[in-house]
Amino acid sequence: YRSVTAFSPISNPINCPWGQKALQNYLGKDKATWQQYDASLLMAKADKFVPAMVEQGKDDSFLDEQLKPNMLTAAAEKKGYPLTLEMHDGYDHSYYFIATFIEKHLKFHAKYLF
């Protein structure tokens, strides 16, 4: 990969109810196995950096309990990982949020492809 972007990702799935449920259903009960699928933990251990951008609505009802973007930014800051997290007033977890910012993501990727 040359770049990565995400809209409202579950940034620390081993520490949120949705992530724990999904990881257990897919991978079983061994929590050590889950770590290789947790973006915050992977970012904290990264030895290769790929420019990353995350968009998040500030009015997303899942923000604190499920999505945890603060965990992703903490890992990026500690590691010096090139992450841009943009928090947007007035946006939630809806299609309209993605539709509003998708062009920005495509331009971000294009910048690193050519």
XYZ file of N, CA and C in Angstrom:
342
model
N 0.830 -1.179 0.000
C 0.000 0.000 0.000
C 0.874 1.241 0.000
N 0.389 2.281 -0.650
C 1.099 3.560 -0.656
C 0.424 4.592 0.232
N -0.842 4.362 0.546
C -1.597 5.253 1.427
C -2.818 4.495 1.940
N -3.395 5.029 3.009
C -4.589 4.404 3.576
C -5.497 5.502 4.131
N -6.799 5.340 3.921
C -7.766 6.263 4.505
C -8.938 5.470 5.070
N -9.676 6.133 5.959
C -10.844 5.480 6.550
C -11.855 6.525 6.994
N -13.106 6.124 6.971
C -14.199 6.924 7.508
C -14.687 6.255 8.785
N -14.628 6.943 9.880
C -15.194 6.476 11.150
C -14.823 5.025 11.466
N -13.538 4.695 11.437
C -13.162 3.294 11.677
C -13.247 2.909 13.155
N -13.401 1.633 13.393
C -13.247 1.104 14.750
C -11.734 1.009 14.953
N -11.180 1.965 15.661
C -9.732 2.126 15.738
C -9.040 1.200 16.723
N -9.767 0.713 17.692
C -9.173 -0.119 18.742
C -10.147 -1.246 19.090
N -10.379 -2.172 18.141
C -11.444 -3.167 18.309
C -11.295 -4.091 19.510
N -10.087 -4.325 19.978
C -9.970 -5.218 21.134
C -10.509 -4.576 22.408
N -10.760 -3.262 22.356
C -11.254 -2.543 23.530
C -12.628 -1.914 23.333
N -13.431 -2.470 22.439
C -14.803 -1.965 22.287
C -15.747 -3.146 22.055
N -17.002 -3.005 22.462
C -17.949 -4.118 22.342
C -18.112 -4.672 20.928
N -18.253 -3.806 19.919
C -18.404 -4.304 18.545
C -17.190 -5.112 18.130
N -16.022 -4.570 18.388
C -14.789 -5.239 17.991
C -14.605 -6.562 18.705
N -14.848 -6.583 19.996
C -14.696 -7.814 20.764
C -15.637 -8.898 20.255
N -16.865 -8.515 19.958
C -17.835 -9.491 19.443
C -17.381 -10.042 18.092
N -16.979 -9.157 17.199
C -16.547 -9.590 15.866
C -15.284 -10.438 15.940
N -14.304 -9.982 16.697
C -13.045 -10.725 16.785
C -13.260 -12.107 17.391
N -14.087 -12.195 18.418
C -14.360 -13.504 19.020
C -15.079 -14.419 18.035
N -16.048 -13.888 17.306
C -16.782 -14.710 16.339
C -15.896 -15.187 15.197
N -14.984 -14.335 14.743
C -14.114 -14.699 13.621
C -12.883 -15.490 14.048
N -12.312 -15.144 15.203
C -10.997 -15.682 15.564
C -10.981 -16.546 16.815
N -12.074 -16.592 17.537
C -12.101 -17.361 18.772
C -11.804 -16.488 19.981
N -11.627 -17.120 21.121
C -11.511 -16.397 22.387
C -10.095 -15.955 22.739
N -9.100 -16.383 21.998
C -7.710 -16.024 22.299
C -7.451 -14.557 21.949
N -7.429 -13.707 22.963
C -7.287 -12.267 22.748
C -5.923 -11.896 22.166
N -4.929 -12.707 22.381
C -3.612 -12.428 21.793
C -3.690 -12.468 20.267
N -4.512 -13.350 19.735
C -4.703 -13.447 18.283
C -5.371 -12.189 17.734
N -6.225 -11.583 18.518
C -6.951 -10.392 18.075
C -6.022 -9.218 17.779
N -4.905 -9.141 18.475
C -4.031 -7.967 18.390
C -3.544 -7.678 16.979
N -3.398 -8.705 16.159
C -2.907 -8.482 14.800
C -3.965 -7.864 13.884
N -5.160 -7.611 14.415
C -6.243 -6.997 13.648
C -6.683 -5.658 14.251
N -5.925 -5.136 15.175
C -6.267 -3.889 15.850
C -5.398 -2.759 15.299
N -6.018 -1.802 14.623
C -5.274 -0.726 13.956
C -4.402 0.073 14.920
N -4.891 0.357 16.105
C -4.101 1.129 17.063
C -2.856 0.368 17.500
N -3.006 -0.914 17.754
C -1.853 -1.719 18.163
C -0.875 -1.911 17.012
N -1.389 -2.117 15.811
C -0.520 -2.273 14.645
C 0.248 -0.990 14.359
N -0.410 0.138 14.486
C 0.254 1.416 14.250
C 1.357 1.643 15.280
N 1.108 1.258 16.505
C 2.098 1.433 17.569
C 3.345 0.577 17.348
N 3.209 -0.518 16.592
C 4.341 -1.421 16.344
C 4.926 -1.278 14.943
N 4.384 -0.387 14.140
C 4.779 -0.290 12.729
C 6.263 0.034 12.576
N 6.893 -0.625 11.601
C 8.269 -0.270 11.260
C 8.342 0.349 9.867
N 7.239 0.301 9.146
C 7.108 0.978 7.859
C 5.901 1.894 7.956
N 6.066 3.105 7.458
C 4.994 4.089 7.567
C 4.355 4.346 6.218
N 3.036 4.323 6.189
C 2.244 4.641 5.006
C 1.374 5.843 5.386
N 1.377 6.914 4.600
C 0.543 8.063 4.945
C -0.915 7.637 5.149
N -1.507 8.111 6.234
C -2.865 7.702 6.593
C -3.723 8.919 6.926
N -4.994 8.832 6.558
C -5.948 9.895 6.859
C -7.262 9.267 7.315
N -7.797 9.797 8.398
C -9.068 9.331 8.944
C -9.996 10.528 9.088
N -11.235 10.353 8.662
C -12.275 11.365 8.823
C -13.277 10.830 9.847
N -13.688 11.702 10.753
C -14.605 11.292 11.806
C -15.590 12.416 12.096
N -16.868 12.086 12.189
C -17.883 13.059 12.573
C -17.910 13.235 14.081
N -17.914 14.469 14.539
C -17.946 14.737 15.977
C -19.282 14.371 16.618
N -20.331 14.295 15.801
C -21.656 13.968 16.330
C -21.998 12.487 16.178
N -21.008 11.667 15.918
C -21.196 10.226 15.767
C -21.506 9.626 17.134
N -22.657 9.004 17.269
C -23.067 8.445 18.562
C -22.194 7.267 19.000
N -21.393 6.728 18.092
C -20.526 5.593 18.415
C -19.093 6.019 18.746
N -18.834 7.299 18.719
C -17.488 7.841 18.807
C -16.682 7.309 19.992
N -17.154 7.512 21.190
C -16.359 7.187 22.374
C -16.362 5.707 22.744
N -17.526 5.065 22.668
C -17.609 3.671 23.117
C -17.095 2.673 22.085
N -17.317 2.940 20.799
C -17.006 1.944 19.774
C -15.815 2.313 18.879
N -15.747 3.545 18.436
C -14.776 3.914 17.402
C -13.403 4.283 17.958
N -13.358 5.013 19.031
C -12.135 5.330 19.764
C -11.000 5.909 18.907
N -11.253 6.975 18.152
C -10.171 7.546 17.345
C -9.017 8.080 18.189
N -9.291 8.417 19.450
C -8.229 8.890 20.334
C -7.143 7.835 20.533
N -7.504 6.572 20.493
C -6.515 5.497 20.638
C -5.606 5.428 19.415
N -6.172 5.676 18.253
C -5.389 5.670 17.019
C -4.422 6.851 16.994
N -4.900 8.021 17.356
C -4.013 9.189 17.353
C -2.928 9.062 18.412
N -3.245 8.492 19.551
C -2.230 8.298 20.591
C -1.124 7.372 20.096
N -1.505 6.295 19.425
C -0.511 5.360 18.877
C 0.335 6.037 17.808
N -0.302 6.813 16.946
C 0.420 7.503 15.873
C 1.401 8.519 16.440
N 0.964 9.292 17.411
C 1.834 10.302 18.008
C 3.030 9.665 18.701
N 2.796 8.596 19.425
C 3.877 7.914 20.144
C 4.913 7.347 19.174
N 4.461 6.846 18.054
C 5.342 6.200 17.082
C 5.894 7.175 16.047
N 5.285 8.340 15.911
C 5.673 9.271 14.853
C 5.096 8.882 13.507
N 3.967 8.186 13.545
C 3.313 7.701 12.334
C 2.585 8.855 11.640
N 2.680 8.948 10.310
C 2.052 10.056 9.583
C 0.537 9.892 9.421
N -0.185 10.217 10.471
C -1.646 10.106 10.482
C -2.272 11.489 10.568
N -3.244 11.722 9.723
C -4.070 12.920 9.814
C -5.462 12.477 10.229
N -5.922 12.950 11.375
C -7.289 12.686 11.832
C -8.046 13.999 11.782
N -9.127 14.018 11.034
C -9.942 15.222 10.931
C -11.313 14.954 11.528
N -11.645 15.739 12.536
C -12.925 15.641 13.225
C -13.840 16.738 12.685
N -15.061 16.362 12.291
C -15.968 17.294 11.628
C -17.233 17.547 12.449
N -17.459 18.820 12.769
C -18.691 19.225 13.452
C -19.900 18.948 12.561
N -21.003 18.534 13.175
C -22.258 18.383 12.453
C -22.409 17.095 11.661
N -21.455 16.179 11.779
C -21.546 14.910 11.044
C -21.624 13.747 12.013
N -22.394 12.728 11.610
C -22.554 11.530 12.425
C -21.985 10.323 11.677
N -22.601 9.174 11.823
C -22.114 7.916 11.255
C -22.923 7.541 10.008
N -23.297 8.522 9.207
C -24.213 8.271 8.101
C -23.534 8.296 6.738
N -24.282 7.870 5.760
C -23.848 7.890 4.367
C -23.473 9.301 3.935
N -24.202 10.291 4.408
C -23.962 11.677 3.993
C -22.574 12.148 4.397
N -22.089 11.657 5.498
C -20.734 11.990 5.935
C -19.722 11.494 4.904
N -19.853 10.253 4.500
C -18.940 9.679 3.507
C -19.086 10.398 2.172
N -20.305 10.618 1.742
C -20.536 11.284 0.461
C -19.916 12.675 0.426
N -19.896 13.340 1.554
C -19.335 14.686 1.619
C -17.821 14.694 1.437
N -17.131 13.680 1.945
C -15.672 13.716 1.987
C -14.964 12.684 1.106
N -15.689 11.896 0.337
C -15.053 10.845 -0.463
C -14.066 11.410 -1.483
N -14.380 12.526 -2.090
C -13.474 13.107 -3.083
C -12.123 13.454 -2.450
N -12.160 13.934 -1.249
C -10.927 14.260 -0.521
C -10.057 13.012 -0.348
N -10.685 11.883 -0.080
C -9.945 10.633 0.093
C -9.336 10.164 -1.225
N -10.084 10.292 -2.285
C -9.558 9.898 -3.598
C -8.358 10.758 -3.984
N -8.425 12.037 -3.709
C -7.295 12.933 -4.003
C -6.091 12.609 -3.127
N -6.338 12.246 -1.890
C -5.255 11.849 -0.985
C -4.510 10.647 -1.558
N -5.251 9.631 -1.983
C -4.626 8.440 -2.561
C -3.910 8.761 -3.866
N -4.517 9.563 -4.700
C -3.907 9.917 -5.992
C -2.553 10.588 -5.796
N -2.429 11.359 -4.752
C -1.177 12.057 -4.455
C -0.015 11.071 -4.256
N -0.306 9.891 -3.759
C 0.738 8.907 -3.467
C 0.888 7.840 -4.548
N -0.012 7.814 -5.511
C 0.063 6.808 -6.575
C 0.986 7.213 -7.709
N 1.097 8.489 -7.956
C 1.839 8.939 -9.131
C 3.023 9.798 -8.754
